[in-house]
Amino acid sequence: MADKTATLTIGDTNLELPMYSPSAGPDVIDITKLYAQGNVFTYDPGFTSTASCDSTITFIDGDKGELLHRGYPIDQLASDSHYLEVCYLLLYGELPSAAQLEDFESRVTNHTMLHEQMMNFFRGFRRDAHPMAVMTGVVGAMSAFYHDSTDISDPWQREVASIRLIAKMPTIAAMAYKYTIGQPFVYPRNDLDYAANFLRMCFAVPAEDYQVNPILSRAMDRIFTLHADHEQNASTSTVRLASSSGANPFACIAAGIACLWGPAHGGANQACLEMLQEIGTPDRIPEYIARAKDKDDPFRLMGFGHRVYKNFDPRAKVMKQSADEVLDLLGIENNPVLQVAKELEAAALADPYFTEKKLFPNVDFYSGIILEAMGFPTSMFTPIFAVSRTVGWISQWKEMIVDPKMKIGRPRQLYMGATLRDYVDIEKR
Ligand code: SDX
């Protein structure tokens, strides 16, 4: 792969390091032999300049605000495709034929039910448990119920585990929601598509029929599509690192769910809506802008900024359009929270602090507004993100498992602690 070299001068030694040219994005310098040849480590907390792997799945150009899944731009996929077709694309690398899509959707549909005994697992949680805590536990526990798809060396078991996870995540998320509100679980239906099934499992009650609003299920499907994969983000890197030890896929996805929960990552959609609700009215926006800019105040504008995008997050643009459509159709176009969101966005983007630091709305800025309008509590926002991102985690996991370069991930460190010293008896301390 190396088509160039980089010369690194350390003292009076010149090291020649291989460089690779990607199909898109910056060249990379291969430092795998740096420690052996130069007896030095590189230092990159937060991995701001480090490629952890080579991948063919998703490409992000942060400056252009571009997001491609297997080369297809996210705005085209969001408007012309649908979530399960994007799942197929992410998993297998190409858009499916009609027959391939029908077979894939049928396999997913026929795996949406959860092992009946797992219901007891839910009942071990307090009713006020956060749904993300429930999902982390239940998905990890899947390795105790689906032993016939935990051997990662068996391609068939990897395929079954992939389909099971994609199929069962909406069921688990809906059950986590139902459990916390004290309503009975609603089983999946095979005559509904992925998004409609999820909405029905969340909002139907046995006491009456539930008709899924096609506009809401289309918006739900679009939210799933927009969150499906995003290169080597924190939770995907967590899944890759957990998988590098050979851990089973359910344990690795549970690790990804746990990481996604953080407010700097997938938890931002819940934190963002709560921030918009706390701001409450447009006249309070300047107070919060000032707090976000105050170095002594840890407050940050949730839903703003991104490690990679130094331009608009392309998903935020599509999400903003969806927010307008959904609220308009629900007759709540003058939703006060959406009003605050739009005026906050305008105020922040007129402020040099945000434009100079390239802090633009990200995927989480508008998603919460749509989800709240659909009737979800804020505690369900990140679980919905986790449902969608499962296909991204699984696709990256599958890519890594078959990579001949794969080895256990084991970063080193810049050690700044005490050097060798002898133990001191307590009487002498
Ligand atoms: C997701 O990685 C992915 O791809 C993630 C994701 C995905 O699909 O997987 O896109 C999903 O997680 C989106 C991001 C959601 N998080 C938030 O909305 C939380 C608020 N945003 C920030 O916490 C922050 O912007 C991050 C965590 C998203 C990115 O942080 P970085 O790139 O590490 O940037 P930084 O923390 O070093 O900040 C750079 C500067 C700092 O100021 P200085 O110290 O240079 O003076 O920008 C400031 C920060 O204080 N800053 C903000 C800010 N974000 C960064 N100031 C106010 N409000 C903010 N939101």
Coordinates of C-alpha atoms and ligand atoms in Angstrom, one line a residue:
M1 CA 0.0 0.0 0.0
A2 CA 2.9 2.4 0.7
D3 CA 3.5 4.7 -2.2
K4 CA 5.5 7.4 -0.4
T5 CA 7.7 7.8 2.6
A6 CA 8.0 10.3 5.4
T7 CA 11.3 11.1 7.0
L8 CA 11.4 11.6 10.8
T9 CA 14.6 13.0 12.2
I10 CA 15.3 12.0 15.8
G11 CA 18.6 13.4 17.0
D12 CA 21.0 12.4 14.3
T13 CA 18.9 9.5 13.1
N14 CA 16.6 9.7 10.1
L15 CA 13.8 7.2 10.1
E16 CA 12.0 6.5 6.8
L17 CA 8.3 5.8 7.5
P18 CA 5.9 4.4 4.9
M19 CA 3.1 6.7 3.8
Y20 CA -0.2 5.6 2.3
S21 CA -2.5 7.6 -0.1
P22 CA -6.2 7.0 0.7
S23 CA -9.0 7.0 -1.8
A24 CA -10.2 10.1 0.0
G25 CA -8.9 12.2 2.8
P26 CA -5.3 12.9 4.1
D27 CA -2.3 10.7 3.5
V28 CA -1.3 8.6 6.6
I29 CA 2.1 7.8 8.0
D30 CA 2.5 4.2 9.1
I31 CA 4.2 4.3 12.5
T32 CA 3.7 0.6 13.4
K33 CA 7.5 0.1 13.4
L34 CA 8.4 3.5 15.0
Y35 CA 9.0 2.2 18.5
A36 CA 11.1 -0.8 17.3
Q37 CA 13.2 1.5 15.0
G38 CA 13.2 4.7 16.9
N39 CA 12.5 3.7 20.5
V40 CA 9.9 6.5 20.7
F41 CA 6.0 6.6 21.0
T42 CA 3.8 9.1 19.4
Y43 CA 1.5 11.1 21.7
D44 CA -2.1 11.9 20.6
P45 CA -4.7 12.0 23.5
G46 CA -8.2 11.9 22.0
F47 CA -6.7 10.5 18.8
T48 CA -7.2 13.9 17.0
S49 CA -4.5 13.0 14.4
T50 CA -4.5 9.2 14.5
A51 CA -6.0 6.7 12.1
S52 CA -6.8 3.5 14.1
C53 CA -7.5 1.4 11.1
D54 CA -8.1 1.4 7.4
S55 CA -11.8 1.2 6.4
T56 CA -14.0 1.2 3.3
I57 CA -17.3 2.0 5.1
T58 CA -17.8 5.7 5.9
F59 CA -15.9 8.8 4.9
I60 CA -16.2 12.2 6.5
D61 CA -14.7 15.4 5.1
G62 CA -15.0 17.8 8.1
D63 CA -14.1 20.9 6.2
K64 CA -16.6 20.3 3.4
G65 CA -19.2 18.9 5.7
E66 CA -19.4 15.7 3.7
L67 CA -20.5 12.3 4.9
L68 CA -20.4 9.3 2.5
H69 CA -21.5 5.7 3.2
R70 CA -19.7 3.4 0.8
G71 CA -19.4 6.5 -1.4
Y72 CA -23.0 7.6 -1.3
P73 CA -23.7 11.1 0.2
I74 CA -25.9 11.1 3.3
D75 CA -28.4 13.6 2.0
Q76 CA -29.1 11.4 -1.0
L77 CA -29.5 8.3 1.2
A78 CA -31.8 10.2 3.6
S79 CA -34.0 11.4 0.8
D80 CA -34.0 8.5 -1.6
S81 CA -33.2 5.4 0.4
H82 CA -34.5 3.9 3.7
Y83 CA -32.8 2.6 6.8
L84 CA -32.8 -1.2 6.1
E85 CA -31.4 -0.5 2.6
V86 CA -28.7 1.7 4.2
C87 CA -28.0 -1.2 6.6
Y88 CA -27.5 -3.5 3.7
L89 CA -25.1 -1.0 2.1
L90 CA -23.1 -0.6 5.2
L91 CA -22.9 -4.3 5.9
Y92 CA -22.2 -5.6 2.4
G93 CA -20.7 -2.6 0.6
E94 CA -23.1 -2.2 -2.3
L95 CA -26.7 -1.1 -2.8
P96 CA -28.9 -4.3 -2.9
S97 CA -30.9 -5.5 -5.9
A98 CA -34.7 -5.8 -5.3
A99 CA -34.3 -9.5 -4.5
Q100 CA -31.4 -9.0 -2.2
L101 CA -33.2 -6.2 -0.3
E102 CA -36.4 -8.4 0.0
D103 CA -34.3 -11.3 1.4
F104 CA -32.4 -9.0 3.9
E105 CA -35.6 -7.3 5.1
S106 CA -37.2 -10.7 5.6
R107 CA -34.3 -12.0 7.6
V108 CA -34.3 -8.9 9.8
T109 CA -38.1 -9.0 10.3
N110 CA -37.9 -12.7 11.3
H111 CA -35.4 -11.9 14.1
T112 CA -37.2 -9.0 15.8
M113 CA -38.6 -11.1 18.7
L114 CA -36.6 -11.4 21.9
H115 CA -36.1 -14.7 23.8
E116 CA -39.1 -14.8 26.1
Q117 CA -37.0 -15.5 29.1
M118 CA -35.2 -12.1 28.7
M119 CA -38.4 -10.4 29.9
N120 CA -37.4 -11.5 33.4
F121 CA -34.1 -9.7 32.8
F122 CA -35.9 -6.4 32.4
R123 CA -37.9 -7.0 35.6
G124 CA -34.7 -6.9 37.6
F125 CA -34.3 -3.1 36.9
R126 CA -35.9 -0.3 39.0
R127 CA -38.8 1.3 37.0
D128 CA -36.9 4.6 37.0
A129 CA -33.8 3.1 35.5
H130 CA -32.5 5.1 32.5
P131 CA -33.3 3.1 29.3
M132 CA -29.6 3.3 28.3
A133 CA -28.8 1.4 31.5
V134 CA -31.4 -1.2 30.6
M135 CA -30.1 -1.5 27.1
T136 CA -26.5 -1.9 28.1
G137 CA -27.4 -4.7 30.5
V138 CA -29.9 -6.5 28.2
V139 CA -27.7 -6.4 25.1
G140 CA -24.7 -7.7 27.1
A141 CA -27.0 -10.4 28.4
M142 CA -27.8 -11.5 24.9
S143 CA -24.5 -13.5 24.9
A144 CA -26.2 -15.6 27.6
F145 CA -29.2 -16.4 25.4
Y146 CA -27.8 -16.6 21.9
H147 CA -24.9 -19.0 22.3
D148 CA -25.2 -20.2 18.7
S149 CA -24.0 -16.8 17.4
T150 CA -21.1 -15.9 19.6
D151 CA -18.2 -17.7 17.9
I152 CA -16.6 -14.8 15.9
S153 CA -14.4 -17.2 14.0
D154 CA -17.5 -18.7 12.2
P155 CA -18.7 -16.5 9.3
W156 CA -22.2 -17.9 9.6
Q157 CA -22.4 -17.1 13.3
R158 CA -21.1 -13.6 12.7
E159 CA -23.8 -13.1 10.1
V160 CA -26.6 -14.4 12.4
A161 CA -25.3 -12.2 15.3
S162 CA -25.4 -9.2 12.9
I163 CA -29.0 -9.8 11.9
R164 CA -30.1 -10.5 15.4
L165 CA -28.6 -7.3 16.8
I166 CA -30.0 -5.1 14.0
A167 CA -33.4 -6.8 14.3
K168 CA -33.7 -6.9 18.1
M169 CA -32.4 -3.5 19.1
P170 CA -35.7 -1.7 18.4
T171 CA -37.6 -4.4 20.4
I172 CA -35.1 -4.0 23.3
A173 CA -35.3 -0.2 23.2
A174 CA -39.1 -0.2 23.0
M175 CA -39.3 -2.7 25.9
A176 CA -36.9 -0.5 28.0
Y177 CA -39.3 2.4 27.4
K178 CA -42.4 0.4 28.2
Y179 CA -40.8 -1.0 31.4
T180 CA -39.9 2.5 32.7
I181 CA -43.5 3.8 32.1
G182 CA -45.1 0.7 33.6
Q183 CA -46.9 -0.4 30.4
P184 CA -46.9 -4.0 29.0
F185 CA -44.4 -4.9 26.4
V186 CA -45.7 -4.8 22.8
Y187 CA -44.5 -7.6 20.5
P188 CA -43.1 -6.8 17.1
R189 CA -45.3 -7.3 14.0
N190 CA -44.0 -8.9 10.8
D191 CA -46.4 -6.8 8.6
L192 CA -44.8 -3.5 9.6
D193 CA -41.6 -2.0 8.4
Y194 CA -38.7 -1.3 10.7
A195 CA -39.5 2.2 11.8
A196 CA -43.3 1.6 12.0
N197 CA -42.7 -1.5 14.1
F198 CA -40.6 0.5 16.5
L199 CA -43.2 3.3 16.9
R200 CA -45.9 0.7 17.5
M201 CA -43.9 -1.2 20.1
C202 CA -43.3 2.1 21.9
F203 CA -46.7 3.7 21.7
A204 CA -49.3 0.9 21.2
V205 CA -51.3 -0.3 24.3
P206 CA -53.4 -3.5 24.4
A207 CA -56.5 -1.6 25.2
E208 CA -56.9 -0.2 21.7
D209 CA -55.6 -0.4 18.1
Y210 CA -52.7 1.7 17.1
Q211 CA -52.2 3.0 13.6
V212 CA -48.8 4.2 12.8
N213 CA -48.8 7.7 11.3
P214 CA -46.9 7.2 8.0
I215 CA -45.3 10.7 8.2
L216 CA -43.9 9.9 11.7
S217 CA -42.6 6.5 10.6
R218 CA -40.9 8.1 7.6
A219 CA -39.3 10.7 9.9
M220 CA -38.3 7.9 12.3
D221 CA -36.8 6.0 9.5
R222 CA -34.9 9.1 8.4
I223 CA -33.5 9.6 11.9
F224 CA -32.3 6.0 11.9
T225 CA -30.6 6.6 8.5
L226 CA -28.9 9.7 9.7
H227 CA -27.4 8.1 12.8
A228 CA -26.3 4.8 11.2
D229 CA -22.6 5.1 11.0
H230 CA -20.0 7.8 11.4
E231 CA -16.4 6.5 10.8
Q232 CA -14.2 5.9 13.9
N233 CA -16.3 7.9 16.5
A234 CA -15.9 7.1 20.2
S235 CA -18.5 4.3 20.5
T236 CA -17.4 2.7 17.2
S237 CA -13.8 2.8 18.4
T238 CA -15.0 1.2 21.7
V239 CA -16.6 -1.6 19.8
R240 CA -13.5 -2.1 17.7
L241 CA -11.2 -2.2 20.8
A242 CA -13.5 -4.6 22.7
S243 CA -13.7 -6.8 19.6
S244 CA -9.9 -6.9 19.2
S245 CA -9.7 -9.1 22.3
G246 CA -12.0 -11.6 20.6
A247 CA -15.0 -10.8 22.9
N248 CA -18.4 -11.9 21.6
P249 CA -20.4 -9.4 19.4
F250 CA -23.1 -8.9 22.0
A251 CA -20.6 -7.9 24.7
C252 CA -18.9 -5.6 22.2
I253 CA -22.1 -3.8 21.2
A254 CA -23.0 -3.4 24.9
A255 CA -19.6 -1.6 25.3
G256 CA -20.5 0.6 22.4
I257 CA -23.9 1.4 23.9
A258 CA -22.2 2.3 27.2
C259 CA -19.8 4.7 25.5
L260 CA -22.6 6.3 23.3
W261 CA -24.5 7.2 26.5
G262 CA -22.0 10.0 27.4
P263 CA -23.3 13.6 26.9
A264 CA -20.2 14.5 24.8
H265 CA -21.3 11.8 22.3
G266 CA -24.7 10.2 21.8
G267 CA -26.1 11.6 25.1
A268 CA -25.9 15.0 23.5
N269 CA -29.4 14.7 22.0
Q270 CA -31.0 14.4 25.4
A271 CA -28.7 17.0 26.9
C272 CA -29.4 19.4 23.9
L273 CA -33.2 19.2 24.3
E274 CA -33.0 19.7 28.0
M275 CA -30.8 22.7 27.4
L276 CA -33.3 24.2 24.9
Q277 CA -36.1 23.5 27.4
E278 CA -34.0 25.2 30.2
I279 CA -33.4 28.2 28.0
G280 CA -37.2 28.3 27.5
T281 CA -37.6 31.6 25.6
P282 CA -35.5 33.4 23.0
D283 CA -34.8 36.3 25.3
R284 CA -32.6 34.0 27.5
I285 CA -30.4 32.9 24.7
P286 CA -27.7 35.6 25.2
E287 CA -27.2 34.4 28.8
Y288 CA -26.5 30.9 27.6
I289 CA -24.3 32.0 24.8
A290 CA -22.2 34.0 27.3
R291 CA -22.0 31.0 29.6
A292 CA -20.8 28.8 26.7
K293 CA -18.0 31.3 25.9
D294 CA -17.0 31.7 29.6
K295 CA -13.8 29.8 30.2
D296 CA -14.6 29.5 33.9
D297 CA -18.0 27.9 33.1
P298 CA -18.0 24.2 32.1
F299 CA -21.3 24.8 30.3
R300 CA -21.2 24.0 26.6
L301 CA -23.9 24.5 24.0
M302 CA -25.1 20.9 23.6
G303 CA -25.7 20.0 19.9
F304 CA -22.9 22.3 18.8
G305 CA -19.4 21.4 17.7
H306 CA -17.8 18.2 16.5
R307 CA -14.4 16.6 16.6
V308 CA -14.3 16.2 12.8
Y309 CA -16.9 18.6 11.2
K310 CA -15.4 22.1 11.1
N311 CA -18.3 23.0 8.9
F312 CA -22.0 22.2 9.1
D313 CA -22.8 18.5 10.0
P314 CA -24.6 17.4 6.8
R315 CA -26.9 15.4 9.0
A316 CA -28.0 18.5 10.9
K317 CA -29.1 20.1 7.7
V318 CA -31.4 17.1 6.8
M319 CA -32.6 16.9 10.4
K320 CA -33.5 20.6 10.5
Q321 CA -35.6 20.1 7.3
S322 CA -37.3 17.1 8.9
A323 CA -38.0 19.0 12.1
D324 CA -39.8 21.7 10.1
E325 CA -41.8 19.0 8.2
V326 CA -42.8 17.0 11.2
L327 CA -43.8 19.9 13.4
D328 CA -45.7 21.5 10.5
L329 CA -47.6 18.3 9.9
L330 CA -48.3 17.8 13.6
G331 CA -49.6 21.4 13.7
I332 CA -47.0 22.5 16.2
E333 CA -44.9 24.6 13.8
N334 CA -44.8 27.3 16.4
N335 CA -43.2 24.9 18.9
P336 CA -41.4 27.1 21.4
V337 CA -38.5 24.7 21.7
L338 CA -38.0 24.7 17.9
Q339 CA -38.2 28.5 18.0
V340 CA -35.5 28.7 20.7
A341 CA -33.4 26.2 18.6
K342 CA -33.6 28.3 15.5
E343 CA -32.8 31.6 17.2
L344 CA -30.0 30.0 19.2
E345 CA -28.5 28.6 16.0
A346 CA -28.7 32.1 14.4
A347 CA -27.2 33.8 17.4
A348 CA -24.4 31.3 17.8
L349 CA -23.5 31.4 14.1
A350 CA -23.4 35.3 14.2
D351 CA -20.9 35.1 17.1
P352 CA -17.2 35.0 16.3
Y353 CA -16.5 32.7 19.2
F354 CA -18.4 29.9 17.5
T355 CA -17.5 30.7 13.9
E356 CA -13.8 31.1 14.6
K357 CA -13.8 27.8 16.6
K358 CA -15.9 26.3 13.8
L359 CA -18.7 25.2 16.2
F360 CA -21.7 24.4 14.1
P361 CA -24.9 22.5 14.9
N362 CA -24.3 18.7 14.8
V363 CA -26.6 15.8 14.3
D364 CA -27.9 16.1 17.9
F365 CA -29.1 19.7 17.6
Y366 CA -32.4 19.0 15.8
S367 CA -33.0 15.3 16.4
G368 CA -34.3 15.8 19.9
I369 CA -36.9 18.3 18.7
I370 CA -38.4 15.8 16.3
L371 CA -38.3 13.0 18.8
E372 CA -40.0 15.1 21.5
A373 CA -42.7 16.1 18.9
M374 CA -43.2 12.4 18.2
G375 CA -43.9 11.8 21.9
F376 CA -40.6 10.3 23.1
P377 CA -39.3 11.4 26.5
T378 CA -35.7 12.8 26.4
S379 CA -34.5 9.6 28.1
M380 CA -35.3 7.7 24.9
F381 CA -33.3 9.9 22.6
T382 CA -30.0 8.2 23.1
P383 CA -31.5 4.7 23.0
I384 CA -32.9 5.6 19.6
F385 CA -29.4 6.7 18.6
A386 CA -28.1 3.3 19.8
V387 CA -30.7 1.5 17.7
S388 CA -29.6 3.3 14.6
R389 CA -25.9 3.1 15.3
T390 CA -25.9 -0.7 15.9
V391 CA -25.6 -1.3 12.1
G392 CA -22.5 1.0 12.1
W393 CA -20.9 -0.8 15.0
I394 CA -21.6 -4.2 13.5
S395 CA -20.4 -3.2 10.0
Q396 CA -17.1 -1.9 11.5
W397 CA -16.9 -5.0 13.7
K398 CA -17.3 -7.3 10.7
E399 CA -14.7 -5.3 8.8
M400 CA -12.2 -5.6 11.6
I401 CA -12.8 -9.3 12.3
V402 CA -11.8 -10.3 8.8
D403 CA -8.8 -7.9 8.6
P404 CA -5.6 -9.9 8.5
K405 CA -3.9 -7.0 10.2
M406 CA -6.2 -7.3 13.2
K407 CA -4.5 -7.7 16.6
I408 CA -5.5 -6.8 20.1
G409 CA -5.6 -3.0 20.5
R410 CA -3.0 -2.0 23.2
P411 CA -2.0 1.7 23.2
R412 CA 1.1 2.8 25.2
Q413 CA 1.5 6.0 27.3
L414 CA 3.6 9.0 28.2
Y415 CA 4.5 8.0 31.7
M416 CA 4.9 10.9 34.1
G417 CA 4.6 9.1 37.4
A418 CA 7.1 8.1 40.1
T419 CA 10.2 6.3 39.0
L420 CA 11.5 3.2 40.8
R421 CA 11.5 3.5 44.6
D422 CA 11.5 1.0 47.5
Y423 CA 8.6 0.2 49.8
V424 CA 8.6 2.1 53.1
D425 CA 7.2 0.4 56.3
I426 CA 4.3 2.2 57.9
E427 CA 6.3 3.0 61.0
K428 CA 8.8 5.0 58.8
R429 CA 6.2 7.1 56.8
Ligands
SDX1 C1 -21.8 13.1 18.4 O1 -17.4 11.5 16.7 C2 -18.5 11.5 16.1 O2 -18.6 11.3 14.9 C3 -19.7 11.7 17.0 C4 -21.1 11.7 16.4 C5 -21.4 10.4 15.7 O3 -22.3 10.4 14.8 O4 -20.9 9.4 16.2 O5 -21.1 12.7 15.4 C6 -22.2 12.0 17.4 O6 -21.3 12.7 19.4 C7 -21.9 14.5 18.0 C8 -21.3 15.5 19.1 C9 -22.3 15.6 20.2 N1 -21.8 16.3 21.3 C10 -22.2 17.5 21.7 O7 -23.0 18.2 21.0 C11 -21.7 18.1 23.0 C12 -21.2 19.5 22.8 N2 -20.0 19.5 22.0 C13 -18.7 19.4 22.6 O8 -18.6 18.8 23.8 C14 -17.6 19.3 21.6 O9 -17.8 20.1 20.6 C15 -17.3 17.9 21.1 C16 -17.1 16.9 22.2 C17 -18.4 17.4 20.2 C18 -16.0 18.0 20.3 O10 -15.0 18.4 21.1 P1 -13.5 18.5 20.6 O11 -13.4 18.4 19.1 O12 -12.6 17.7 21.4 O13 -13.2 20.0 20.7 P2 -12.7 20.7 22.1 O14 -13.5 20.1 23.2 O15 -11.2 20.6 22.1 O16 -13.2 22.2 21.9 C19 -12.5 23.1 21.0 C20 -12.8 24.4 21.6 C21 -12.6 24.6 23.1 O17 -12.3 25.9 23.4 P3 -10.8 26.3 23.6 O18 -10.3 25.4 24.8 O19 -10.0 25.9 22.4 O20 -10.8 27.8 23.9 O21 -14.2 24.7 21.3 C22 -14.9 24.9 22.5 C23 -14.0 24.3 23.6 O22 -14.2 24.9 24.8 N3 -16.1 24.1 22.4 C24 -17.3 24.6 22.7 C25 -18.2 23.6 22.4 N4 -17.6 22.6 21.8 C26 -16.3 22.9 21.8 N5 -17.7 25.7 23.4 C27 -19.0 25.9 23.6 N6 -20.0 25.0 23.3 C28 -19.6 23.8 22.6 N7 -20.5 22.9 22.3

